Backbone as JSON Lines, residues from 0, in Angstrom:
{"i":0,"aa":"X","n":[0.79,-1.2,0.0],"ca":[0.0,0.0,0.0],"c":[0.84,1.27,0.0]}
{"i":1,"aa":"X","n":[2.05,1.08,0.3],"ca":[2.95,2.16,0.46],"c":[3.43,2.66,-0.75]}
{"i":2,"aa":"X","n":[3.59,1.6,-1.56],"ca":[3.64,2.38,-2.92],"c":[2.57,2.89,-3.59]}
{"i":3,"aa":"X","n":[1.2,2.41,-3.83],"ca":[0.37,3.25,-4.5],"c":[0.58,4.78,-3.78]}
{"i":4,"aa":"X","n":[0.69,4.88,-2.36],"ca":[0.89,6.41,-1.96],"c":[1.77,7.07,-2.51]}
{"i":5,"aa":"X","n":[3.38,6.82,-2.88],"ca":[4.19,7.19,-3.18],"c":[3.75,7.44,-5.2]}
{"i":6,"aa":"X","n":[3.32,6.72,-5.48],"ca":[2.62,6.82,-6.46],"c":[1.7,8.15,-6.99]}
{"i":7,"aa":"X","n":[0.78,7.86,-5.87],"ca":[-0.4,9.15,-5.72],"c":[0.24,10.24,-5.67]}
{"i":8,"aa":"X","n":[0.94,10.5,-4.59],"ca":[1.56,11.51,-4.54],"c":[3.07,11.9,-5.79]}
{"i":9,"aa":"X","n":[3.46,11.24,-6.39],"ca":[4.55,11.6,-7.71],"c":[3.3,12.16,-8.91]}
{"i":10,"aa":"X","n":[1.89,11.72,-8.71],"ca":[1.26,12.07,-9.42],"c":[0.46,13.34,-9.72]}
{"i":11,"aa":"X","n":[0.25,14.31,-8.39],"ca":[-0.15,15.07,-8.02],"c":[1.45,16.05,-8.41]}
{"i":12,"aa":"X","n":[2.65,15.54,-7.89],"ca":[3.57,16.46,-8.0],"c":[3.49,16.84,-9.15]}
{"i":13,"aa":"X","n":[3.28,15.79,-10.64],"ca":[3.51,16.01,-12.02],"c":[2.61,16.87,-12.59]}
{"i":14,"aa":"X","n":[1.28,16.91,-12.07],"ca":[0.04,17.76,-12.39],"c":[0.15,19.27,-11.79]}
{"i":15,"aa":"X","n":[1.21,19.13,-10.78],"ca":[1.14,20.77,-10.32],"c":[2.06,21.22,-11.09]}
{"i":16,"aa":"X","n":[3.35,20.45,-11.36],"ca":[4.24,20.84,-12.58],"c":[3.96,21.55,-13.9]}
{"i":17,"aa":"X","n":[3.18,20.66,-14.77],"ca":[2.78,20.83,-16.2],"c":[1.38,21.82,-15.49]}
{"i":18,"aa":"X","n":[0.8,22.09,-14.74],"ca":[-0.18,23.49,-14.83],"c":[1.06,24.34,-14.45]}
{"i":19,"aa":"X","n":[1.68,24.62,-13.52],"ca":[2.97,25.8,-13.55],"c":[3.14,26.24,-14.84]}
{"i":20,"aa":"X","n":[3.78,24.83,-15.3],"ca":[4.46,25.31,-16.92],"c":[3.51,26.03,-17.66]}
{"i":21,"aa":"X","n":[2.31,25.58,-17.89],"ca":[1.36,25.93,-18.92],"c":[1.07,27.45,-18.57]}
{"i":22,"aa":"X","n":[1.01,27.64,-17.2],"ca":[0.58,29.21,-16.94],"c":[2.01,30.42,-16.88]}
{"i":23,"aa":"X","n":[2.86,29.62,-16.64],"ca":[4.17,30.5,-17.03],"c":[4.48,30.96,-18.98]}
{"i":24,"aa":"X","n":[4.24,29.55,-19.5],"ca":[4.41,29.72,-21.08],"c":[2.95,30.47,-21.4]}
{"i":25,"aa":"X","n":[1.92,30.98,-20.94],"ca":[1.08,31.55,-21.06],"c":[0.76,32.98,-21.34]}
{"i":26,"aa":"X","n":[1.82,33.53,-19.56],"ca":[1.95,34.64,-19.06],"c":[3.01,35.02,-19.54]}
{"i":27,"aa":"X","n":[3.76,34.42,-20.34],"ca":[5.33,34.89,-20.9],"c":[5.13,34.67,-22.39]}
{"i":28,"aa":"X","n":[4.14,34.69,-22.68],"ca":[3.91,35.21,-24.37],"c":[3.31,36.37,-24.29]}
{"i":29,"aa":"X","n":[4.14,37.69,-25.09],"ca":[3.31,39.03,-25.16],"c":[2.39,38.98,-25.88]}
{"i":30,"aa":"X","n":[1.93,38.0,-27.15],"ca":[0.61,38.06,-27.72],"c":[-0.36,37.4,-26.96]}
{"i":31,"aa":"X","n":[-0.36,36.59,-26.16],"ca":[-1.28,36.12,-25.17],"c":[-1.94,37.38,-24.53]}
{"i":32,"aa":"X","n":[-3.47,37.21,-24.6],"ca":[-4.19,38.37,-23.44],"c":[-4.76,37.63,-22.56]}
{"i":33,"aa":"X","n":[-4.34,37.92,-21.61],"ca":[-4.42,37.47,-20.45],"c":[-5.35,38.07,-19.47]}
{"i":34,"aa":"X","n":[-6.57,38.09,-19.15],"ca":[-7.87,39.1,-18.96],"c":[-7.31,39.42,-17.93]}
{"i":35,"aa":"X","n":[-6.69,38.71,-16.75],"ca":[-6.65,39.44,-15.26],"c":[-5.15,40.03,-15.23]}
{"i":36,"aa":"X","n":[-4.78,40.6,-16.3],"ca":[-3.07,40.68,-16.78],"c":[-3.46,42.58,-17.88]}
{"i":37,"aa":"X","n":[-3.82,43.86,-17.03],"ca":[-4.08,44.77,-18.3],"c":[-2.81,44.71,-18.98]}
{"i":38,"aa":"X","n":[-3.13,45.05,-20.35],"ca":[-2.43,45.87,-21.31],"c":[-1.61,47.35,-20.98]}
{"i":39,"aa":"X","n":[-0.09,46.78,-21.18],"ca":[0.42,48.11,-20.76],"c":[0.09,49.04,-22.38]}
{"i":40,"aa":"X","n":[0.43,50.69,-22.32],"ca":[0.39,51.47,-23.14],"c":[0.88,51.66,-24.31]}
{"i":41,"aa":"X","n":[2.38,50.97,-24.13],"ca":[2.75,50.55,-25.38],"c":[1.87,49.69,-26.05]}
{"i":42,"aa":"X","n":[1.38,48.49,-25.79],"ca":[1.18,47.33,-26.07],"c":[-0.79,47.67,-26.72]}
{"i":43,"aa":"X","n":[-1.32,49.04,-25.56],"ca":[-2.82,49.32,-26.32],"c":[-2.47,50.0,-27.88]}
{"i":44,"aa":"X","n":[-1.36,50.96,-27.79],"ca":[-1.09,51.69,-28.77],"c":[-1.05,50.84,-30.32]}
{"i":45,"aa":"X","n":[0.07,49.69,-29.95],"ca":[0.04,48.4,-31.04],"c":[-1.27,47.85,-31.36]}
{"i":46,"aa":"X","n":[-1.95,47.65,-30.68],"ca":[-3.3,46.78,-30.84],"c":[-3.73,47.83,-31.85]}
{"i":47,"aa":"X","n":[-4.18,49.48,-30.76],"ca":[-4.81,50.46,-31.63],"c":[-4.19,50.54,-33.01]}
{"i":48,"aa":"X","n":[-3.09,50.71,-33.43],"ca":[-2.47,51.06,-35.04],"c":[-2.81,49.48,-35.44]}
{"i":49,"aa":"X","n":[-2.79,48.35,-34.91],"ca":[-3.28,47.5,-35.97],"c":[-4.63,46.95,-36.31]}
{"i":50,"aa":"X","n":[-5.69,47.81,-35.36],"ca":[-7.11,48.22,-35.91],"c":[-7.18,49.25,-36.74]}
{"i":51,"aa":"X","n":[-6.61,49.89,-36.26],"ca":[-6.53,51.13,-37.64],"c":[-6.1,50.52,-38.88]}
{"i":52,"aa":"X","n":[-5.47,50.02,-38.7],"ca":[-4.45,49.15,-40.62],"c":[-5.55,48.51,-40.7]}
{"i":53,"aa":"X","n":[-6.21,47.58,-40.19],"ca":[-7.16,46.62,-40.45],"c":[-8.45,47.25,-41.35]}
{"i":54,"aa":"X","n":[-8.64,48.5,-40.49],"ca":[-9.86,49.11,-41.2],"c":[-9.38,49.96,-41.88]}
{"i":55,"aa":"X","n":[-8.1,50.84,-42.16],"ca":[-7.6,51.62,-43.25],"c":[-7.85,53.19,-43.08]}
{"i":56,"aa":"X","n":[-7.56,53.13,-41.57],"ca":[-8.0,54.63,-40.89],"c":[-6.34,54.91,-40.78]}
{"i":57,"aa":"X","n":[-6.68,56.56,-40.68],"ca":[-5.26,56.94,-40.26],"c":[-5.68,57.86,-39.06]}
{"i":58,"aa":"X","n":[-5.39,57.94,-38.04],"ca":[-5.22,58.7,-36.96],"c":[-5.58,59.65,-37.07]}
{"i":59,"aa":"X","n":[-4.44,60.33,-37.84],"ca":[-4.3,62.09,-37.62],"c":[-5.16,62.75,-39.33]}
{"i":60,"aa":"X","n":[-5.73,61.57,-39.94],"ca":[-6.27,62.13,-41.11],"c":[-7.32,63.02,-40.18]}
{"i":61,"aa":"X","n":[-8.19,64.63,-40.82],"ca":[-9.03,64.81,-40.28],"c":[-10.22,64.9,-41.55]}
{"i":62,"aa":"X","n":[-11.35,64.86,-41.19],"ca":[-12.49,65.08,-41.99],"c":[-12.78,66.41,-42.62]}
{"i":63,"aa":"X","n":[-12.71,66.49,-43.77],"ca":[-13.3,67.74,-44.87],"c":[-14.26,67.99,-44.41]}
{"i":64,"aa":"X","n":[-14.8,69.35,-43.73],"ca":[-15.93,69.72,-43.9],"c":[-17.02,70.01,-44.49]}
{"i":65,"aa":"X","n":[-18.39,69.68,-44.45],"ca":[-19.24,69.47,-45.67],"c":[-19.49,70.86,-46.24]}
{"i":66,"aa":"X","n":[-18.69,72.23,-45.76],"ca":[-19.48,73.32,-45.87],"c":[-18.33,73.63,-47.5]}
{"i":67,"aa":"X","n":[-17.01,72.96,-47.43],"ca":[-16.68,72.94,-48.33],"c":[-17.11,72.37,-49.5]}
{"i":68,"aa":"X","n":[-17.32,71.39,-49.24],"ca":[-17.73,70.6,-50.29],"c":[-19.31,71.61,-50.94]}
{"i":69,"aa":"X","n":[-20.33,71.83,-50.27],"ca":[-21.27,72.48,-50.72],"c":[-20.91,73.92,-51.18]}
{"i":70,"aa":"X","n":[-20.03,74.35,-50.7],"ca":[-19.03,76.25,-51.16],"c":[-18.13,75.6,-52.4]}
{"i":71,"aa":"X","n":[-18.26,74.64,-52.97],"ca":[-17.24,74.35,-54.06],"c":[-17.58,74.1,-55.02]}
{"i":72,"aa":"X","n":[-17.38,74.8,-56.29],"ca":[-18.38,75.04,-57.63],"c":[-17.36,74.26,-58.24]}
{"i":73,"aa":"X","n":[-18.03,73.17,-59.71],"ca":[-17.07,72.49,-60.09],"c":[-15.95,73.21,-61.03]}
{"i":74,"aa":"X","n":[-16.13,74.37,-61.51],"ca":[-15.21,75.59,-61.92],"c":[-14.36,75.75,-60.96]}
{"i":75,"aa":"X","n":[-14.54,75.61,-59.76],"ca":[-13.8,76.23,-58.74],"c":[-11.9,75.89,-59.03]}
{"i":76,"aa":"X","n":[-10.69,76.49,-58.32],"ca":[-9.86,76.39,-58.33],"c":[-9.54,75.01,-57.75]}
{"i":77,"aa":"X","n":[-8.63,73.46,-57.96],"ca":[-8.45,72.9,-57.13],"c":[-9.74,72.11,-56.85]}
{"i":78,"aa":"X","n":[-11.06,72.17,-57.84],"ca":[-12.07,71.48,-57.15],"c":[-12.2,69.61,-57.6]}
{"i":79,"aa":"X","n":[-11.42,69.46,-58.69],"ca":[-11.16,68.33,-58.91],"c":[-10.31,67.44,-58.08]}
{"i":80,"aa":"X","n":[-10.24,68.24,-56.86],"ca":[-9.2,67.61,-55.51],"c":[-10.35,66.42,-55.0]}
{"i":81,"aa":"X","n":[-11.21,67.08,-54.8],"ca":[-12.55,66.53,-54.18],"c":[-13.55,64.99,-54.79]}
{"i":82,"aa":"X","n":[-13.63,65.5,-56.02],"ca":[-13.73,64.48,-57.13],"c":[-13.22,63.56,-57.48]}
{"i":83,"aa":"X","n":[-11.89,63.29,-57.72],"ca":[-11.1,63.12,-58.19],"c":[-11.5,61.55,-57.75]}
{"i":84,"aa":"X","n":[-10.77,60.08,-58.41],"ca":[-10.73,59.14,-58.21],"c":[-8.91,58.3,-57.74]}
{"i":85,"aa":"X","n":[-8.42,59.28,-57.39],"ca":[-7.17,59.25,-56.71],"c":[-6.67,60.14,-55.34]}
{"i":86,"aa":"X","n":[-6.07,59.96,-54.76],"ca":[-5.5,60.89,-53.46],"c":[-4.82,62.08,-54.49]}
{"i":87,"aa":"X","n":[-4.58,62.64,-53.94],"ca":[-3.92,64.29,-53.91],"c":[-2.89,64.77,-53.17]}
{"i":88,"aa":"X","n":[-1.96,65.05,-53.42],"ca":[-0.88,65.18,-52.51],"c":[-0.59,66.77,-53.03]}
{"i":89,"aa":"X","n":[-0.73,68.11,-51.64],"ca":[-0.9,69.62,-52.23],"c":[0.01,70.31,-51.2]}
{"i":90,"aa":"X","n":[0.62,70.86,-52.11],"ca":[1.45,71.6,-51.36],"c":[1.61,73.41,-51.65]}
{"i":91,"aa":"X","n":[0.79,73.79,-50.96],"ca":[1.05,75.91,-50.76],"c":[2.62,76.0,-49.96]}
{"i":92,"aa":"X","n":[3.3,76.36,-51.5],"ca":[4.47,77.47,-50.5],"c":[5.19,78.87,-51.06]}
{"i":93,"aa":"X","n":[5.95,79.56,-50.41],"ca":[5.85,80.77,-51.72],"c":[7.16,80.42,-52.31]}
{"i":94,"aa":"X","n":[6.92,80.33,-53.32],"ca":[7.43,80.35,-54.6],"c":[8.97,80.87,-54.39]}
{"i":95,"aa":"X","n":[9.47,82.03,-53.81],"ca":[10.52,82.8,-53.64],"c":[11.69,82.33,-52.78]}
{"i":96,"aa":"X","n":[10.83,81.51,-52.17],"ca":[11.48,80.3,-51.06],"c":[12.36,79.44,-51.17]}
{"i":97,"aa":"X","n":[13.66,79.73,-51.4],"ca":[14.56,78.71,-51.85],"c":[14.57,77.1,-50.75]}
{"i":98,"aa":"X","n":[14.25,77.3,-49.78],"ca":[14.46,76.21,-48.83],"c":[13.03,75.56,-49.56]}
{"i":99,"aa":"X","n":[11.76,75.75,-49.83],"ca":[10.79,75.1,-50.08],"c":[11.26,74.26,-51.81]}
{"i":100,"aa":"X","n":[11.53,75.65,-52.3],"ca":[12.64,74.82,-53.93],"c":[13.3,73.54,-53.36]}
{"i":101,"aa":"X","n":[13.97,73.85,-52.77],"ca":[15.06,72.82,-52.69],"c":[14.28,71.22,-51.99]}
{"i":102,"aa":"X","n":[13.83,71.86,-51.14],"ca":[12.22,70.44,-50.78],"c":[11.62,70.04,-51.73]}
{"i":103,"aa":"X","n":[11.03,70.86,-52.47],"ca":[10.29,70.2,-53.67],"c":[11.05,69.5,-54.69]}
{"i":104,"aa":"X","n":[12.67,70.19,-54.97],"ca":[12.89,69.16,-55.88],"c":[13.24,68.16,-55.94]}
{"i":105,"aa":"X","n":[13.97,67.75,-53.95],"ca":[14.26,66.41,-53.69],"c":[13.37,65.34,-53.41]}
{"i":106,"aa":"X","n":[12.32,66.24,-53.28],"ca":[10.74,65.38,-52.97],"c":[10.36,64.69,-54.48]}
{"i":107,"aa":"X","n":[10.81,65.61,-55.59],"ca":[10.25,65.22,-56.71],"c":[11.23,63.74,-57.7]}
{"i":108,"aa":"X","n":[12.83,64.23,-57.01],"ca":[13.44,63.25,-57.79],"c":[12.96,62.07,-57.09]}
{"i":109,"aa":"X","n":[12.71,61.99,-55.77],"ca":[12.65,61.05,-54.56],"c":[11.51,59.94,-55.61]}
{"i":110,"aa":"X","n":[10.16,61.27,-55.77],"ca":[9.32,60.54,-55.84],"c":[9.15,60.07,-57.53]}
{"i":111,"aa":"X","n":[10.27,60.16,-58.74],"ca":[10.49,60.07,-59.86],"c":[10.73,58.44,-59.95]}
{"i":112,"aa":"X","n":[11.63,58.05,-58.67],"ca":[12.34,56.77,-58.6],"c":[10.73,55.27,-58.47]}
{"i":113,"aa":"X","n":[10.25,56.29,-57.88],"ca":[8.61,55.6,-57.59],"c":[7.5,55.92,-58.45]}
{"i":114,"aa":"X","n":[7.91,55.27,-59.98],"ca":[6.57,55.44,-60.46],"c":[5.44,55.08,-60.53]}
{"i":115,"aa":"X","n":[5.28,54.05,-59.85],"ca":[3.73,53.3,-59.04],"c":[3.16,54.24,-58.45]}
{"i":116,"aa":"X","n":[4.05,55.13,-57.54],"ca":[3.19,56.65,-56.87],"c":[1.93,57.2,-57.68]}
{"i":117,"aa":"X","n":[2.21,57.09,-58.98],"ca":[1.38,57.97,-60.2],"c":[-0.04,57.28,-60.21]}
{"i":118,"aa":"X","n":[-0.14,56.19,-59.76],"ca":[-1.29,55.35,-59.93],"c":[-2.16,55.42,-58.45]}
{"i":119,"aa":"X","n":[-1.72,55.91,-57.97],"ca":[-2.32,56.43,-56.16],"c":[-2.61,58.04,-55.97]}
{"i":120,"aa":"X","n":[-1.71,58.88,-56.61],"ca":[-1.78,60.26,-56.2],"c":[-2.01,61.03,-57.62]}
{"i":121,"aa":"X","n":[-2.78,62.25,-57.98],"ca":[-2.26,63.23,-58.24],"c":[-1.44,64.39,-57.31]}
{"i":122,"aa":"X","n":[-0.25,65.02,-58.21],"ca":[0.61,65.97,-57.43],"c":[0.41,67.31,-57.48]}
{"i":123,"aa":"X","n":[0.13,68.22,-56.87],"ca":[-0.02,69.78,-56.65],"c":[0.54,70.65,-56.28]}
{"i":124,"aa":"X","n":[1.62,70.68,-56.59],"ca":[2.98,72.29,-56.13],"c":[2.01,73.44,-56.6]}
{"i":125,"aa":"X","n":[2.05,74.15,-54.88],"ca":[1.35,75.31,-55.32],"c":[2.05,76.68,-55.31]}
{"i":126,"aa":"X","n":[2.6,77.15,-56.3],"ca":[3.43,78.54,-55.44],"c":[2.87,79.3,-54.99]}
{"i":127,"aa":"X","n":[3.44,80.47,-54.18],"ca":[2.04,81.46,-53.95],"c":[2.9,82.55,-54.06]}
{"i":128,"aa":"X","n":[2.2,83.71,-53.91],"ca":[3.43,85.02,-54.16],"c":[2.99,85.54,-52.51]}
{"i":129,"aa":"X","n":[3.49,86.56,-52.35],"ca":[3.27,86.74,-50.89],"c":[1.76,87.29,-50.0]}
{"i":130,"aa":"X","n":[1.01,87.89,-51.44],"ca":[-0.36,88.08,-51.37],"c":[-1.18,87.28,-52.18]}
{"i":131,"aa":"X","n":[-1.75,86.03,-51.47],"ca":[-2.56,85.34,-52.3],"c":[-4.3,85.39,-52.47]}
{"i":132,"aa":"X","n":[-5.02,85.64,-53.82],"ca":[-6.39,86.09,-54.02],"c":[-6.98,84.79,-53.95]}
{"i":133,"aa":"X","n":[-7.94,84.72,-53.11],"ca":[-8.69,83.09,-53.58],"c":[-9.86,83.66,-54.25]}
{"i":134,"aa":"X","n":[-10.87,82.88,-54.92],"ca":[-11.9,83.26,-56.06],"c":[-12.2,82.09,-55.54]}
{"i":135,"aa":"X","n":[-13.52,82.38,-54.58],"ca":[-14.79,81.21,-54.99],"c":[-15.85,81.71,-55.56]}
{"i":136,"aa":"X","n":[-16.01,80.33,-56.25],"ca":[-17.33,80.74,-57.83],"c":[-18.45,81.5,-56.83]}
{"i":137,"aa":"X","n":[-18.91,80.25,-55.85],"ca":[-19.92,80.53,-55.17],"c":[-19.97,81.44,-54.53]}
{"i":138,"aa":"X","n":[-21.1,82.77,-55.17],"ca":[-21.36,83.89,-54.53],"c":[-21.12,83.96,-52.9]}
{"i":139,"aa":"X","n":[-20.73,85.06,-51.87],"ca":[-20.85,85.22,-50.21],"c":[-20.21,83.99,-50.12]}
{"i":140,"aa":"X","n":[-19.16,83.11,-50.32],"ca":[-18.26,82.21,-49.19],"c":[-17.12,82.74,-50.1]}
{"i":141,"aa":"X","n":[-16.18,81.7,-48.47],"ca":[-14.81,81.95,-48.73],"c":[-14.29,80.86,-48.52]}
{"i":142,"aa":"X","n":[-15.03,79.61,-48.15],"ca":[-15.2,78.33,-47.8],"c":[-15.2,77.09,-48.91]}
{"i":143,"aa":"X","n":[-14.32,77.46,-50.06],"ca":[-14.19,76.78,-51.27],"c":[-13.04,76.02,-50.87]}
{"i":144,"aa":"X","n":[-12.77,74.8,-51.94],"ca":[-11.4,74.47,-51.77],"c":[-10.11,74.89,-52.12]}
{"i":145,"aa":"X","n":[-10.16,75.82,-52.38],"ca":[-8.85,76.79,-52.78],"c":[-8.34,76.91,-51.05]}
{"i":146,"aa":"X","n":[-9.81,77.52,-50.77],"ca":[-9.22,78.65,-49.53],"c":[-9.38,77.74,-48.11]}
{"i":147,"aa":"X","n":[-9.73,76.29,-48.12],"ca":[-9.71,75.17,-47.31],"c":[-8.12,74.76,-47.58]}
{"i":148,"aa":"X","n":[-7.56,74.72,-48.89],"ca":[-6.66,73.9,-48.61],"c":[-5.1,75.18,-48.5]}
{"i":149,"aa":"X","n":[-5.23,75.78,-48.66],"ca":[-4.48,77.24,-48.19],"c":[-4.21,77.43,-46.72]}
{"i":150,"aa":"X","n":[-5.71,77.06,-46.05],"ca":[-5.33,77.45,-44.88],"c":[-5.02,76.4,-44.3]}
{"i":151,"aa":"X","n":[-5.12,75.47,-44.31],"ca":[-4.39,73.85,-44.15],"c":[-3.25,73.47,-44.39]}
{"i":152,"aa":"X","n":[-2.67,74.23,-45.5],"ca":[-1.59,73.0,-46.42],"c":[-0.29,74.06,-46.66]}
{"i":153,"aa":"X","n":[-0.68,75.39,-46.3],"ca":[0.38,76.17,-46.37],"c":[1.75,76.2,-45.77]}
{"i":154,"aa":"X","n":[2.51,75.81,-46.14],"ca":[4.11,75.32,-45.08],"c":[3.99,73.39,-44.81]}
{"i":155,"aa":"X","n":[2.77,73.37,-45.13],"ca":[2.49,71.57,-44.99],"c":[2.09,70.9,-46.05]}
{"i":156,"aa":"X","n":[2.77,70.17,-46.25],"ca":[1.71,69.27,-47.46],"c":[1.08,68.54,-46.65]}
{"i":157,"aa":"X","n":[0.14,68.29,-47.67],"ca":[-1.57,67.33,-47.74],"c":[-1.43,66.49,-48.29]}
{"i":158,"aa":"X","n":[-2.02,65.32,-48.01],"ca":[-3.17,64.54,-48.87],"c":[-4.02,64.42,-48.4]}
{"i":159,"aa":"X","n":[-5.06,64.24,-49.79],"ca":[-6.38,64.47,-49.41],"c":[-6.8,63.55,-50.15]}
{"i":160,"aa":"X","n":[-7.84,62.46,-49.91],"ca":[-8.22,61.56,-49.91],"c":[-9.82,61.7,-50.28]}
{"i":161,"aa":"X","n":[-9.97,61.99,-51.71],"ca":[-11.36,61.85,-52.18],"c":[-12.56,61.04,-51.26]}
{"i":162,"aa":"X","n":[-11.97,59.77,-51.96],"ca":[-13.18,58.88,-51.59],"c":[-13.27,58.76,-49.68]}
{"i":163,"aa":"X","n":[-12.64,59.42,-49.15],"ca":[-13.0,59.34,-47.51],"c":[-13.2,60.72,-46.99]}
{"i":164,"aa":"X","n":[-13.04,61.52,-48.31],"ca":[-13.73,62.91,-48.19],"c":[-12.68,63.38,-46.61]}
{"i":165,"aa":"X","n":[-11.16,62.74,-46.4],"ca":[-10.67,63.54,-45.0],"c":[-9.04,64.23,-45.98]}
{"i":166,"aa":"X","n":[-8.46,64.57,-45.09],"ca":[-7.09,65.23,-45.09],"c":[-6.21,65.36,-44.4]}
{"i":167,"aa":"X","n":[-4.82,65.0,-44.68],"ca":[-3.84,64.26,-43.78],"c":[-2.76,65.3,-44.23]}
{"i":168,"aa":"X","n":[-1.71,66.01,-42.86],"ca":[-1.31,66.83,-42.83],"c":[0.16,66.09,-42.66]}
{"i":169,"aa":"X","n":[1.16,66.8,-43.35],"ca":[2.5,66.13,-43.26],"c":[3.18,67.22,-43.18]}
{"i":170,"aa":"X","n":[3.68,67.35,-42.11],"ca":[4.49,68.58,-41.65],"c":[5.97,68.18,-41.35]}
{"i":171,"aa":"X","n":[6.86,66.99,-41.92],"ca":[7.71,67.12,-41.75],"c":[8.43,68.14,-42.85]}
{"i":172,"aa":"X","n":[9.69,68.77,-42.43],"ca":[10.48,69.65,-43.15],"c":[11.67,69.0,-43.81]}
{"i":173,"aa":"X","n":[11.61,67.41,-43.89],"ca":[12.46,67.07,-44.16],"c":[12.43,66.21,-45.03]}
{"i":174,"aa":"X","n":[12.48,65.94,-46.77],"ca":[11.64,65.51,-47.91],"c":[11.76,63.92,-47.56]}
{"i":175,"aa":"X","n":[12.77,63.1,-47.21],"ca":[13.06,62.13,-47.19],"c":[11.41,61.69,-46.15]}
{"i":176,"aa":"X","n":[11.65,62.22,-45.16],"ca":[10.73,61.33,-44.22],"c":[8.94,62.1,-44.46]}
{"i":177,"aa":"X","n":[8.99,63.17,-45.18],"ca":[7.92,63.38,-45.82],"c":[7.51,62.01,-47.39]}
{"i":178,"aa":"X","n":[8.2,62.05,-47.77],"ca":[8.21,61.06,-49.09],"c":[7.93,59.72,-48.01]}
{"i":179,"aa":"X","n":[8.49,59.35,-47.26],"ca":[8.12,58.19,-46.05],"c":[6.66,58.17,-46.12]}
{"i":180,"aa":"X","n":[6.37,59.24,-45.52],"ca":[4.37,59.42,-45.24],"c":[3.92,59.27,-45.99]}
{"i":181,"aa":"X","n":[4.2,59.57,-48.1],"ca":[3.57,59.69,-48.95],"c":[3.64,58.22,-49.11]}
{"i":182,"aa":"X","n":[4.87,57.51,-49.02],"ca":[4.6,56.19,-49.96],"c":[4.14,55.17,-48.81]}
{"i":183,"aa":"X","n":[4.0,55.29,-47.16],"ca":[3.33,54.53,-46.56],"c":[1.88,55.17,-46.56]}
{"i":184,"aa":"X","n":[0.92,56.25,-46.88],"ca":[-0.51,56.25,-46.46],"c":[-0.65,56.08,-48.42]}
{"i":185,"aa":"X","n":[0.04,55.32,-49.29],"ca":[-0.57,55.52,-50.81],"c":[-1.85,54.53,-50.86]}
{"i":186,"aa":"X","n":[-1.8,53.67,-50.37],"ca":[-2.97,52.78,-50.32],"c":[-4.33,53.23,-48.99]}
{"i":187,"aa":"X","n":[-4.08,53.82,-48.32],"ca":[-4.64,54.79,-47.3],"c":[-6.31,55.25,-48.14]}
């Protein structure tokens, strides 16, 4: 009888073993969610950007207002931004600006090397002189897309994203990691 005990008991030791293990290899996988275990901040942030990829949202895109869209005559300056069946990538800067020259043209050889770009975006260098007139068709506004994407996009490029009717602001000053933003949101 002394051995079935010794028995019983090697058996119980082995079962507390392999549950240890199982809840250690459990709790020590970071893709494991573990309900009584929160999510640190890094780790919500990851989840959040890969719901966003999933559904094809971008964060910091923001929404076009509808007052534009209704203030925007199809004559209008720039109104085929809206329409359009491609993204838009727009850039207001003044013209006189050698540092913005010199951005645009490394932005442009950058983006020469990438001609798949052409099939995702139209491109919009806008110069401006230092007093710029906007002209909306539509009588009493000022709320056209000329003068939406002016006051948006001036010192920043845009894209603007027809079919989700939003607009995504790229304010780096530095073409390389601006061209970054353009060729990661092209499918966006």
């Amino acid at each position: 009888m002394q051995k079935k005990n010794n028995n019983h008991g090697f058996a119980k030791f082995l079962a507390l073993l392999i549950i240890i293990g199982f809840i250690y290899l459990t709790n020590s996988n970071n893709n494991t969610k573990v309900p009584d275990r929160p999510l640190s901040p890094d780790q919500k942030k990851e989840l959040q950007k890969q719901k966003d990829k999933r559904a094809g949202r971008v964060r910091s895109a923001q929404n076009i207002p509808a007052s534009v869209y209704e203030n925007t005559l199809p004559d209008d300056k720039f109104a085929n931004i809206l329409t359009t069946n491609r993204k838009s990538i727009y850039y207001a800067y003044f013209g006189e600006c050698s540092e913005a020259n010199v951005f645009l043209d490394d932005l442009e050889k950058l983006m020469k090397t990438y001609p798949e770009l052409g099939s995702y975006y139209f491109y919009y260098p806008d110069p401006q002189e230092r007093t710029t007139t906007v002209y909306c068709r539509k009588v009493g506004t000022t709320q056209c897309i000329q003068n939406y994407l002016l006051q948006n996009c001036s010192n920043n490029m845009c894209i603007i994203n027809p079919m989700k009717k939003q607009i995504l602001k790229i304010t780096d000053q530095n073409f390389r990691q601006a061209f970054d933003k353009i060729y990661q949101y092209r499918k966006w």
